Short mmCIF file of C-alpha atoms in Angstrom, two decimals:
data_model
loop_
_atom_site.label_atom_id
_atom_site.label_comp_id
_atom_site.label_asym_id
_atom_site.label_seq_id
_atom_site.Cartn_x
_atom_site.Cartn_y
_atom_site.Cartn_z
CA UNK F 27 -88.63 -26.11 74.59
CA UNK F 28 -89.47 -25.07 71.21
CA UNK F 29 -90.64 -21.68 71.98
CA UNK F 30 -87.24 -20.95 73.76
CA UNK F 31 -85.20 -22.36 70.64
CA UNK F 32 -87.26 -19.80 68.32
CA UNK F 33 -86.78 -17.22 70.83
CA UNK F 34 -83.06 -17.62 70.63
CA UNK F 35 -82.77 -17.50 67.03
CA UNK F 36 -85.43 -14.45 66.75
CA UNK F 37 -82.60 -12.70 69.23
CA UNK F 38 -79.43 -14.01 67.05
CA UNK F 39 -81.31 -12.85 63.65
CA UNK F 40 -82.29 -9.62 65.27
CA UNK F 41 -78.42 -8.83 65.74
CA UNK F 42 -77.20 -9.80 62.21
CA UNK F 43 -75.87 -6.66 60.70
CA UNK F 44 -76.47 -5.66 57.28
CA UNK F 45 -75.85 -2.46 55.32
CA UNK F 46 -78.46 0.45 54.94
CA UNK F 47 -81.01 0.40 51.96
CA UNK F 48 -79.35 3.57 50.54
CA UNK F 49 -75.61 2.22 50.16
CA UNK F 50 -76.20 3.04 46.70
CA UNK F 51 -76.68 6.49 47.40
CA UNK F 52 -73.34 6.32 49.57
CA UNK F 53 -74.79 5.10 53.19
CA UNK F 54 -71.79 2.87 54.23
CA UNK F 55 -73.74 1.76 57.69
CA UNK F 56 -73.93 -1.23 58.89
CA UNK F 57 -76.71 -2.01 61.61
CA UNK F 58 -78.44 -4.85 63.18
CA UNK F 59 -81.89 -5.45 61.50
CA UNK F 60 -83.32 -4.20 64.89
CA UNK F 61 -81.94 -1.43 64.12
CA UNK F 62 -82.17 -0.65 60.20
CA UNK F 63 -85.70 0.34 60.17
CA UNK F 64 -85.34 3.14 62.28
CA UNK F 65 -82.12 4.40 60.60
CA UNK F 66 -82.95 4.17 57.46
CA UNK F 67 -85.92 6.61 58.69
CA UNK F 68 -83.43 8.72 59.06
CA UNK F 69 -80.57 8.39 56.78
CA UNK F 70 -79.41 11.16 55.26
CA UNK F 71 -78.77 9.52 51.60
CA UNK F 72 -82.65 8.36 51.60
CA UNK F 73 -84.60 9.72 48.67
CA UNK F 74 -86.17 12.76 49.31
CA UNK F 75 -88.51 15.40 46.94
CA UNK F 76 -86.84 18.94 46.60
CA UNK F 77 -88.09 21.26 48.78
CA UNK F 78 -89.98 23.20 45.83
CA UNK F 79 -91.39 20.42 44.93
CA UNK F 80 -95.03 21.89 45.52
CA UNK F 81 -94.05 24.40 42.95
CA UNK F 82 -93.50 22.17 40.28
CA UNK F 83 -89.93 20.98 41.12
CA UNK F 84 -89.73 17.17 39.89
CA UNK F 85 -85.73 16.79 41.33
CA UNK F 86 -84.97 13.80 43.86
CA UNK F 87 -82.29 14.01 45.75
CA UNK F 88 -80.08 12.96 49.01
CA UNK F 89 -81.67 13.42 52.88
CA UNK F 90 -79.61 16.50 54.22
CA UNK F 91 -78.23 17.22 51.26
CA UNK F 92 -80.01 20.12 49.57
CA UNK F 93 -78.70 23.13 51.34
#
């Protein structure tokens, strides 16, 4: 009955919240690790080039937050 067992702590570790990669940048989330890679796709306080960057614009700033 192993492969139940690791099926049943797969599930449990699956739930365990954590907080978003970007609490640094102010993300106060918390979210299951089933969850986190998908948010974090689209949290607004993840790293993002300014919109100008094509035109030379080296600035790095917040998701959401340029406008």
């Amino acid at each position: 009955d192993q492969l139940h067992s690791n099926l049943l702590v797969d599930q449990i570790v699956k739930e365990l919240e954590c907080y978003c990669r970007y609490k640094e940048n102010g993300c106060n989330v918390r979210i299951s690790l089933s969850n986190k890679q998908n948010h974090e796709a689209h949290c607004n306080f993840r790293p993002e080039k300014c919109p100008y960057a094509e035109k030379g614009c080296s600035f790095i700033g917040k998701s959401g937050h340029y406008f």
